[in-house]
PDB file of C-alpha atoms and ligand atoms in Angstrom:
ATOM      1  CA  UNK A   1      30.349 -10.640  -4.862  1.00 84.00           C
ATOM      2  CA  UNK A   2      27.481  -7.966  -4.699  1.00 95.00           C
ATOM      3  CA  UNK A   3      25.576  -8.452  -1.408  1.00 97.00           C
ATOM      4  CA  UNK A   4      21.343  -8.130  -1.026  1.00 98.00           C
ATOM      5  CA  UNK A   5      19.003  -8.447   1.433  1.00 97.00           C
ATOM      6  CA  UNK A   6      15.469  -9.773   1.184  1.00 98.00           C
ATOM      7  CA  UNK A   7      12.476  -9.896   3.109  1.00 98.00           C
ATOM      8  CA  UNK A   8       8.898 -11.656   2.890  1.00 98.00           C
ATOM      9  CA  UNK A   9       5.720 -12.576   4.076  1.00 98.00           C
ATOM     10  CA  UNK A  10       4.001 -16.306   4.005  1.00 98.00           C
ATOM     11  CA  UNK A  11       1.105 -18.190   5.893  1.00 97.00           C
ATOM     12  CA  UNK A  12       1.795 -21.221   7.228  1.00 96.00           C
ATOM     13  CA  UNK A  13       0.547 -25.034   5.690  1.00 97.00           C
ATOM     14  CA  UNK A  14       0.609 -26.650   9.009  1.00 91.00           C
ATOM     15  CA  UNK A  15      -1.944 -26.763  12.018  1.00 86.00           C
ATOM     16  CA  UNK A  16       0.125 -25.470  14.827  1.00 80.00           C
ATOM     17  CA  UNK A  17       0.579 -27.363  17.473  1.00 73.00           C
ATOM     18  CA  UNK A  18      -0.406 -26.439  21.378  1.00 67.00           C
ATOM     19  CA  UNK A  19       2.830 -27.084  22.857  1.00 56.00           C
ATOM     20  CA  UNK A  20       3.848 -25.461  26.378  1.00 61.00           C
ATOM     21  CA  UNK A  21       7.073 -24.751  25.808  1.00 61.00           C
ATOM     22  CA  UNK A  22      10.117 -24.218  22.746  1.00 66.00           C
ATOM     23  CA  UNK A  23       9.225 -23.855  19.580  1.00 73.00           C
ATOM     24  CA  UNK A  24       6.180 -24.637  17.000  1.00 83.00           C
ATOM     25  CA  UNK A  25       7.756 -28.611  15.416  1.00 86.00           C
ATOM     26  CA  UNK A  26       7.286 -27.694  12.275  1.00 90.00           C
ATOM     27  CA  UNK A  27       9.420 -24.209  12.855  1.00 89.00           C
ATOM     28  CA  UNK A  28      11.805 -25.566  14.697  1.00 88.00           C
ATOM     29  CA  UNK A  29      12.638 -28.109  11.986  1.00 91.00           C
ATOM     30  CA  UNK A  30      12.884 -25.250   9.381  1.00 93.00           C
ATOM     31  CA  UNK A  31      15.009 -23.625  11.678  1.00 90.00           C
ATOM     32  CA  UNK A  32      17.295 -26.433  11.818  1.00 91.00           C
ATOM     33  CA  UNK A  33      17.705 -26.235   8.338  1.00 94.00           C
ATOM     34  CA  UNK A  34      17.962 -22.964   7.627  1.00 93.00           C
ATOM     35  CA  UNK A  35      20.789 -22.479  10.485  1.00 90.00           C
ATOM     36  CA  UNK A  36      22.519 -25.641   8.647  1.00 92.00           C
ATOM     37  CA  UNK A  37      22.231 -24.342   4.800  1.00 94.00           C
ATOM     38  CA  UNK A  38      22.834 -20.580   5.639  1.00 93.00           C
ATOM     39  CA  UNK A  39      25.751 -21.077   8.075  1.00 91.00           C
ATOM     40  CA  UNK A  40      27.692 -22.750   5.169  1.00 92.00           C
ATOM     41  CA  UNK A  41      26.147 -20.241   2.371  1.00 93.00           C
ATOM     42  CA  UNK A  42      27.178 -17.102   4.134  1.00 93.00           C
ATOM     43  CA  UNK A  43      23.621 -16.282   4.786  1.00 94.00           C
ATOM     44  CA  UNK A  44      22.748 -14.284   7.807  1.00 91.00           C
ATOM     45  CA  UNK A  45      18.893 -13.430   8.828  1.00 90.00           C
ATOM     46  CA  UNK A  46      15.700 -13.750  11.026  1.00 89.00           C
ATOM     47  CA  UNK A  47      12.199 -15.788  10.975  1.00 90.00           C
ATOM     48  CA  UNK A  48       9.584 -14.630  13.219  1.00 89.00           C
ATOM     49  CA  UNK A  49       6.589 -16.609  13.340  1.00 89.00           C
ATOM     50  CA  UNK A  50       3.523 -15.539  14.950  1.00 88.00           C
ATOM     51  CA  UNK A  51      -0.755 -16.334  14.280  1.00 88.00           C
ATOM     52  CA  UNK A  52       0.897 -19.120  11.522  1.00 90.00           C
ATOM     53  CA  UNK A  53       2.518 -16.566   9.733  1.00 94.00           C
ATOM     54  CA  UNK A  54       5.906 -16.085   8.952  1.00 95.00           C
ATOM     55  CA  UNK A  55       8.239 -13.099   8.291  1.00 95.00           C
ATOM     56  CA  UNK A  56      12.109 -13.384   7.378  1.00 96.00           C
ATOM     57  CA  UNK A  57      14.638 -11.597   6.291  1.00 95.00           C
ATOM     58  CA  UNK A  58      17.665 -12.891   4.894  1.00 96.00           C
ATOM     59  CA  UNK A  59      21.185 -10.763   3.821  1.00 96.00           C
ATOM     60  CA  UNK A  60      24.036 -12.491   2.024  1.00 96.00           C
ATOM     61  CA  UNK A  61      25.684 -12.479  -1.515  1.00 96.00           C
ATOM     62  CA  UNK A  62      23.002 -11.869  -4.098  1.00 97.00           C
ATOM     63  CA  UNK A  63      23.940 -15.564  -5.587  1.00 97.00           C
ATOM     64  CA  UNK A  64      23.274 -17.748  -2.146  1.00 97.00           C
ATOM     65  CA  UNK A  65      20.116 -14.832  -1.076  1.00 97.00           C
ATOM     66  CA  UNK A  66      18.275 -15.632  -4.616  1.00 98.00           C
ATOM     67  CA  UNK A  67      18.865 -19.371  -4.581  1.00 97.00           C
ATOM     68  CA  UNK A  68      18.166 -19.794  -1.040  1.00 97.00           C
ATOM     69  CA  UNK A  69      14.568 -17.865  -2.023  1.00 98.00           C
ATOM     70  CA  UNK A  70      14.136 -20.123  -4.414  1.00 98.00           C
ATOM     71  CA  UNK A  71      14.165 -23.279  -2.603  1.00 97.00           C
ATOM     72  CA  UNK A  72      12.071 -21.831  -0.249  1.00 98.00           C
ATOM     73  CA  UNK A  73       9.090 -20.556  -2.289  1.00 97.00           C
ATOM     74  CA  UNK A  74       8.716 -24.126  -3.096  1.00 97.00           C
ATOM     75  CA  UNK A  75       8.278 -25.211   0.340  1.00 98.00           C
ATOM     76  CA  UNK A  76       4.884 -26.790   1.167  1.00 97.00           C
ATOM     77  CA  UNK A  77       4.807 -25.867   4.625  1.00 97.00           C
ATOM     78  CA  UNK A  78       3.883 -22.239   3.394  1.00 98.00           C
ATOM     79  CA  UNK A  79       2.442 -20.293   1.024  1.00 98.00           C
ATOM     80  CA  UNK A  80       1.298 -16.664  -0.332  1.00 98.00           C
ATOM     81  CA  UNK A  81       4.296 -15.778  -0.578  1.00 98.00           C
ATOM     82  CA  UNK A  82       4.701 -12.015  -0.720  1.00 98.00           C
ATOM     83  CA  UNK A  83       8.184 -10.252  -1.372  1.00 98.00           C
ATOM     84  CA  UNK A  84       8.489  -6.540   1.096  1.00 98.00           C
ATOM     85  CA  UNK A  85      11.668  -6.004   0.059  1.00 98.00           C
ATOM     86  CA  UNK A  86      14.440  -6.898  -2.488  1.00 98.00           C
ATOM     87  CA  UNK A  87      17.224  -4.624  -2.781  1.00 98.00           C
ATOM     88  CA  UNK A  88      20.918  -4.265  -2.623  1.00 98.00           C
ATOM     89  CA  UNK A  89      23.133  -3.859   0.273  1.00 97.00           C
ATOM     90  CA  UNK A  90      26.278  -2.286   1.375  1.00 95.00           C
ATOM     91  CA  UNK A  91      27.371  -3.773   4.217  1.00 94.00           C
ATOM     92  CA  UNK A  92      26.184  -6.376   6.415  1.00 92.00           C
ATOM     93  CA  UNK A  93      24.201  -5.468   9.399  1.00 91.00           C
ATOM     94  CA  UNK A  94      24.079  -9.076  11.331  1.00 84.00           C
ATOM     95  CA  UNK A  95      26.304 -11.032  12.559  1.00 75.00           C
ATOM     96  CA  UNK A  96      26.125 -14.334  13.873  1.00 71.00           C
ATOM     97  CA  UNK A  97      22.971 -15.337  12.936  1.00 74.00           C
ATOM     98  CA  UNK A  98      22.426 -17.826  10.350  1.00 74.00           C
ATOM     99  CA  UNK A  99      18.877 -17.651  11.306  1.00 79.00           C
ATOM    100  CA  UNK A 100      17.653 -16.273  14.174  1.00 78.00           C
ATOM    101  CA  UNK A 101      14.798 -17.143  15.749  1.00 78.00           C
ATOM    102  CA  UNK A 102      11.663 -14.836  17.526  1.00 73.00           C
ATOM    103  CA  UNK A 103       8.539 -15.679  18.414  1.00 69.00           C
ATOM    104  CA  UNK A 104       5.647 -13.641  18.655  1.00 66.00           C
ATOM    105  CA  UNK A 105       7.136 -11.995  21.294  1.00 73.00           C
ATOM    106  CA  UNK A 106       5.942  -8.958  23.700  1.00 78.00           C
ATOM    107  CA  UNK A 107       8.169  -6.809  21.528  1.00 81.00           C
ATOM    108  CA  UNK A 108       6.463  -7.488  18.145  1.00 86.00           C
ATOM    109  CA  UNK A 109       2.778  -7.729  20.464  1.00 87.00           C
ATOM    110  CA  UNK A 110       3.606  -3.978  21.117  1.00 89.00           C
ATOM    111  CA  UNK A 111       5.268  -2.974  17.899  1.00 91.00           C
ATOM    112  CA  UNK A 112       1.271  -4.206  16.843  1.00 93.00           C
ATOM    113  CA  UNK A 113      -0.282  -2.158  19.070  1.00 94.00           C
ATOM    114  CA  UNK A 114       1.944   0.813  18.142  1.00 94.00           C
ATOM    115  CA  UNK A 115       0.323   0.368  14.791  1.00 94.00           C
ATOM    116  CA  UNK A 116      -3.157  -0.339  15.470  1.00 93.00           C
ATOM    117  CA  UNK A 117      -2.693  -3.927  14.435  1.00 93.00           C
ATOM    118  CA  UNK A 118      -4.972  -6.742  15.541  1.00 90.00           C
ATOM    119  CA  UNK A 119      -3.174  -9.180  14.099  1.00 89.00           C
ATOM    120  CA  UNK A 120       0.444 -10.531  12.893  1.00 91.00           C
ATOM    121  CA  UNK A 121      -0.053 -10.315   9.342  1.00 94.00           C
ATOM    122  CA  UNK A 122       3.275  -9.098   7.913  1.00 95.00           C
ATOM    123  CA  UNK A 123       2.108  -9.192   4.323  1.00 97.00           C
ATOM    124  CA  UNK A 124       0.267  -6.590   4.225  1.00 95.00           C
ATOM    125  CA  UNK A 125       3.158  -4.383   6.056  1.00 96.00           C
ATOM    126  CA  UNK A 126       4.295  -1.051   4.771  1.00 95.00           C
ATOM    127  CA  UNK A 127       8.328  -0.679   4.224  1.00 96.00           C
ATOM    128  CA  UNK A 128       8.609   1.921   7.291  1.00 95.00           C
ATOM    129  CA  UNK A 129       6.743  -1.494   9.468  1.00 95.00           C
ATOM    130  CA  UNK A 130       9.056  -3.860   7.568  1.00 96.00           C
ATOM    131  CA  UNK A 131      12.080  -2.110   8.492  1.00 95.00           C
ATOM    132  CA  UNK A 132      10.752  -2.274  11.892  1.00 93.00           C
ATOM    133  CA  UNK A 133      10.206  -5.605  12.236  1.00 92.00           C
ATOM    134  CA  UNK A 134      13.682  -6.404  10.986  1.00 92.00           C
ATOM    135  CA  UNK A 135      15.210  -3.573  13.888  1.00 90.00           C
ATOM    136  CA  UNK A 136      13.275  -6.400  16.313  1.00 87.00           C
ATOM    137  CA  UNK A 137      14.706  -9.366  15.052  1.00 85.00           C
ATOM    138  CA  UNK A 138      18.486  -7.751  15.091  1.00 84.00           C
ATOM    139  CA  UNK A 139      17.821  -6.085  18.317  1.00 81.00           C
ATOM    140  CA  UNK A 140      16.362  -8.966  20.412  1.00 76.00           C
ATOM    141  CA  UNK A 141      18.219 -10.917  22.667  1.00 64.00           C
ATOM    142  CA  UNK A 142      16.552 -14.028  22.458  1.00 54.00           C
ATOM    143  CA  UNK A 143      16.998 -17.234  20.981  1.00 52.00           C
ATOM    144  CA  UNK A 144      14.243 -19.578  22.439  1.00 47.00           C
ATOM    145  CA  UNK A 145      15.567 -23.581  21.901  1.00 43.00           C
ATOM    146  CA  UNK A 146      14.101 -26.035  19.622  1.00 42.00           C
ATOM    147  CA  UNK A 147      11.640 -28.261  20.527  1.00 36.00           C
ATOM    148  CA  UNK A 148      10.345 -30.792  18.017  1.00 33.00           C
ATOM    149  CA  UNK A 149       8.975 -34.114  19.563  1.00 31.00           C
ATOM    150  CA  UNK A 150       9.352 -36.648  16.320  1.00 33.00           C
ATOM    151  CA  UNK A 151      12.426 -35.518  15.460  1.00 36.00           C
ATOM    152  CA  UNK A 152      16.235 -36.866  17.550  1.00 34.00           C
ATOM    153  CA  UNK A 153      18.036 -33.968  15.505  1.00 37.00           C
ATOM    154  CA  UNK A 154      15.950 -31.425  17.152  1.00 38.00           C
ATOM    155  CA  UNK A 155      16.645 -30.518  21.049  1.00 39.00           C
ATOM    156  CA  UNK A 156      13.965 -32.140  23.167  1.00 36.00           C
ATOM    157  CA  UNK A 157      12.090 -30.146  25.846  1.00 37.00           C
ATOM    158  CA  UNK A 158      14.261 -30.650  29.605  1.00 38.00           C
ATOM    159  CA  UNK A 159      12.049 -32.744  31.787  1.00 38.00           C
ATOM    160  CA  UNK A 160      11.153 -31.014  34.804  1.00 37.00           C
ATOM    161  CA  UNK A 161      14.209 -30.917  37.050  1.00 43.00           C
ATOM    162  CA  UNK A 162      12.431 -32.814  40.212  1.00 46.00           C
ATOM    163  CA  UNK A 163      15.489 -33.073  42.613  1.00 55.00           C
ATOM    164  CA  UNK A 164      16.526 -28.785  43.567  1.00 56.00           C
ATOM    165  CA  UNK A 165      19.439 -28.096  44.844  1.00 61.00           C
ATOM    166  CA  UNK A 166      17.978 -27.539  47.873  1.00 67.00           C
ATOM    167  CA  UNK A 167      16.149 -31.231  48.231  1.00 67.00           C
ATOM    168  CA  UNK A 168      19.838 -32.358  47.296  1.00 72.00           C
ATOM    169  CA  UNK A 169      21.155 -31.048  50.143  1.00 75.00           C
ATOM    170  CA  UNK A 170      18.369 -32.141  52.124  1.00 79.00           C
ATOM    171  CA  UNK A 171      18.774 -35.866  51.065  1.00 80.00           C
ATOM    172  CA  UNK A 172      22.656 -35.709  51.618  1.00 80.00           C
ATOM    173  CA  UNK A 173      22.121 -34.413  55.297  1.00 81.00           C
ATOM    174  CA  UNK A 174      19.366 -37.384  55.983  1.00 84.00           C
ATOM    175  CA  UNK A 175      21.856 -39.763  54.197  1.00 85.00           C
ATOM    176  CA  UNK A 176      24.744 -38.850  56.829  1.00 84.00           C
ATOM    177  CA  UNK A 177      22.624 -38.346  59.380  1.00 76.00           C
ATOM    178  CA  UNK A 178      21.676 -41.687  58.756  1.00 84.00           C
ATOM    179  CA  UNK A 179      24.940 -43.157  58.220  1.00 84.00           C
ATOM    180  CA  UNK A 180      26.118 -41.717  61.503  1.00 81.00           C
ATOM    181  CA  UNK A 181      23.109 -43.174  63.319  1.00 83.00           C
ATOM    182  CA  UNK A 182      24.149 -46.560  62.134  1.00 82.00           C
ATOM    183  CA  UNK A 183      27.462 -46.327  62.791  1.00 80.00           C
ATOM    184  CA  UNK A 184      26.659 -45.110  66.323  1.00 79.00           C
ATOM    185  CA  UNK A 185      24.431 -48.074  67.292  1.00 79.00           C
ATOM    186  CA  UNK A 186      26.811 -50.125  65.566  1.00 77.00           C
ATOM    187  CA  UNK A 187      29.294 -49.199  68.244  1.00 76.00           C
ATOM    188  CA  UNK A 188      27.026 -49.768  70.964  1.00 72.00           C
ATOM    189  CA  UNK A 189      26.669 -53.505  69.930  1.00 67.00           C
TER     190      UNK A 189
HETATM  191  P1  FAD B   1      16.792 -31.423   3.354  1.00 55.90           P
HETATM  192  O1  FAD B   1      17.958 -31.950   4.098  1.00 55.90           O
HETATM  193  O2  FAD B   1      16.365 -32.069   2.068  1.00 55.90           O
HETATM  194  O3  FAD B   1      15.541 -31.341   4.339  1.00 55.90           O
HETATM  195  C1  FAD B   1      15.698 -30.847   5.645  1.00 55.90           C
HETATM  196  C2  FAD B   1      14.517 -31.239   6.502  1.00 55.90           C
HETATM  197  O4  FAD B   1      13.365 -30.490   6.138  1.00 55.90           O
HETATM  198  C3  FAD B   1      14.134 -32.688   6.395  1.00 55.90           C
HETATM  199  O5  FAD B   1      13.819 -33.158   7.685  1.00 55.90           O
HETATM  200  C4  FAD B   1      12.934 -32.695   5.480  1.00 55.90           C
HETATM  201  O6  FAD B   1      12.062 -33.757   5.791  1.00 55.90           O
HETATM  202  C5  FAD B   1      12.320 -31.371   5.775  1.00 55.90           C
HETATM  203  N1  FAD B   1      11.667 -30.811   4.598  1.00 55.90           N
HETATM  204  C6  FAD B   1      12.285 -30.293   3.531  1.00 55.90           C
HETATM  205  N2  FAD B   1      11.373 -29.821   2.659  1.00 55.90           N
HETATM  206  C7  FAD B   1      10.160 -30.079   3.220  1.00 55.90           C
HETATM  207  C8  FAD B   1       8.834 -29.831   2.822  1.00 55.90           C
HETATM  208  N3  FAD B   1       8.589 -29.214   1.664  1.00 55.90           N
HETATM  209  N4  FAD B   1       7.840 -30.217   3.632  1.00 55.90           N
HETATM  210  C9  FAD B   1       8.100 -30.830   4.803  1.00 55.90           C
HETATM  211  N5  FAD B   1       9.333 -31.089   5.245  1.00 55.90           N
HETATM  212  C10 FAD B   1      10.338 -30.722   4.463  1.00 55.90           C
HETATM  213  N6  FAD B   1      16.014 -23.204   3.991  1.00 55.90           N
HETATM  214  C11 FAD B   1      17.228 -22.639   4.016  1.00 55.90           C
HETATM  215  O7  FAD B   1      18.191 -23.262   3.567  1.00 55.90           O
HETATM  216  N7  FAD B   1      17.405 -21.376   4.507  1.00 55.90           N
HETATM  217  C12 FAD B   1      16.388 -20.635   5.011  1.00 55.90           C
HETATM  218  O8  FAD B   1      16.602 -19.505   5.465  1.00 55.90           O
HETATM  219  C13 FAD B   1      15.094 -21.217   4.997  1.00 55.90           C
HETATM  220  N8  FAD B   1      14.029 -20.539   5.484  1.00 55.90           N
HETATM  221  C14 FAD B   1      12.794 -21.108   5.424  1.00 55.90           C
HETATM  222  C15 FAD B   1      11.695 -20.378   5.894  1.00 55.90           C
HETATM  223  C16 FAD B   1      10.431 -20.918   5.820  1.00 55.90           C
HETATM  224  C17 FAD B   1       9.263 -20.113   6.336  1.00 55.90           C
HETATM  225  C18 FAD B   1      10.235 -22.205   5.268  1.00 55.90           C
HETATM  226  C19 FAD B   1       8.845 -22.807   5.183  1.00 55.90           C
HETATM  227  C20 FAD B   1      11.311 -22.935   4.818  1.00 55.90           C
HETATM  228  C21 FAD B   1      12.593 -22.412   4.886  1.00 55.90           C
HETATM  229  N9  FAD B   1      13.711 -23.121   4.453  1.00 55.90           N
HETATM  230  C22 FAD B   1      14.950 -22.545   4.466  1.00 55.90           C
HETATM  231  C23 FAD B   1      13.605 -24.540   4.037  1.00 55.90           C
HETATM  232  C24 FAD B   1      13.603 -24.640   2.532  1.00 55.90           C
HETATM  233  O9  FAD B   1      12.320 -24.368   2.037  1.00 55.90           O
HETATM  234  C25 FAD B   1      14.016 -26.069   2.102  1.00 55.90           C
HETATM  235  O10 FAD B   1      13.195 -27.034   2.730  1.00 55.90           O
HETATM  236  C26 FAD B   1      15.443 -26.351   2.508  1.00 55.90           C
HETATM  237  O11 FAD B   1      16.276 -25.271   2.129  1.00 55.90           O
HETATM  238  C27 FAD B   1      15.899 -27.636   1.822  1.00 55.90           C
HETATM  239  O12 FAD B   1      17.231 -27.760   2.163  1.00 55.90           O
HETATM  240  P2  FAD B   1      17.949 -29.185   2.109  1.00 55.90           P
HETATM  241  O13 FAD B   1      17.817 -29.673   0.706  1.00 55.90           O
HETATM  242  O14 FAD B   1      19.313 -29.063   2.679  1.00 55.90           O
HETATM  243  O15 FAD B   1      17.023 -29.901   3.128  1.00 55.90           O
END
């Protein structure tokens, strides 16, 4: 089977949402999709999402790349969709990654500034930026968790973690501190 890659460019449908930490909701449901469909298609790629736009680029056998595309220009949550790059490939150049996630991240925030670029706006991108961008995604080490708030499927954000292990300790010295104390006077009855 003849392998491709593809890359494009979309805005976003959806208000984002302020949250503190994780991902957008809306992303991080995509993402749980995409990870899902492209894990059993073969499918290996990157979304970034930054300023509500999206860039991804996806690698695979030309069958699963195209159809994938498909369903996805007829996603709601985006639109303008505008292809960078469409060609075939040789070999593979991820691995592991169904879909891997990056934010707008202080890599992509300086690969901006590199180019004089106010904004993320990936559609208007020339190939030499495009290729760029994609060295980011394959290079970077991160792979933030999923947040989404309405949705069980999706990780929810860890609640503060109250109790260190350092109040632990400090609880479990009182405790037999205490204990001893009792026993003590319990001896002196
Ligand atoms: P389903 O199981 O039918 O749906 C999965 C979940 O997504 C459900 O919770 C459903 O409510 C929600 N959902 C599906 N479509 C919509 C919609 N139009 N509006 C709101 N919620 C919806 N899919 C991939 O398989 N691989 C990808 O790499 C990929 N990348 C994407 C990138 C972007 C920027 C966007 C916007 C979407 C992407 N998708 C991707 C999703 C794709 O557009 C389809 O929604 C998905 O492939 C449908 O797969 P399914 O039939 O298995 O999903």
């Amino acid at each position: 089977m003849p392998l491709m890659r593809l890359a494009y460019a979309s805005e976003a449908t959806f208000e984002p949402k302020p949250v503190d930490q994780g991902v957008e909701p809306h992303v991080a449901r995509i993402l749980m999709t995409s990870r899902r469909n492209n894990g059993r298609s073969d499918l290996m790629g990157g979304l970034y999402y930054g300023d509500n736009r999206f860039f991804q680029y996806l690698e695979g056998d030309e069958e699963s790349v195209l159809k994938t595309y498909e369903r996805i220009k007829g996603d709601e949550r985006h639109r303008n969709l505008t292809k960078l790059i469409e060609e075939p490939l040789e070999k593979r150049t991820f691995s592991n990654w169904s879909m891997k996630y990056v934010p707008l991240s202080s890599d992509v925030r300086r690969f901006l500034a590199s180019h004089n670029l106010d904004s993320f706006d990936p559609a208007s991108f020339t190939a030499v930026q495009c290729e760029e961008m994609i060295g980011l995604i394959r290079s970077s080490s991160q792979s933030q968790k999923l947040v989404g708030y309405d949705d069980e499927s999706v990780e929810a954000p860890k609640k503060a973690q109250v109790y260190t292990p350092a109040i632990r300790m400090g609880l479990f010295v009182a405790a037999a501190c205490l204990l001893g104390a009792l026993v003590f006077a319990g001896t002196m009855l």
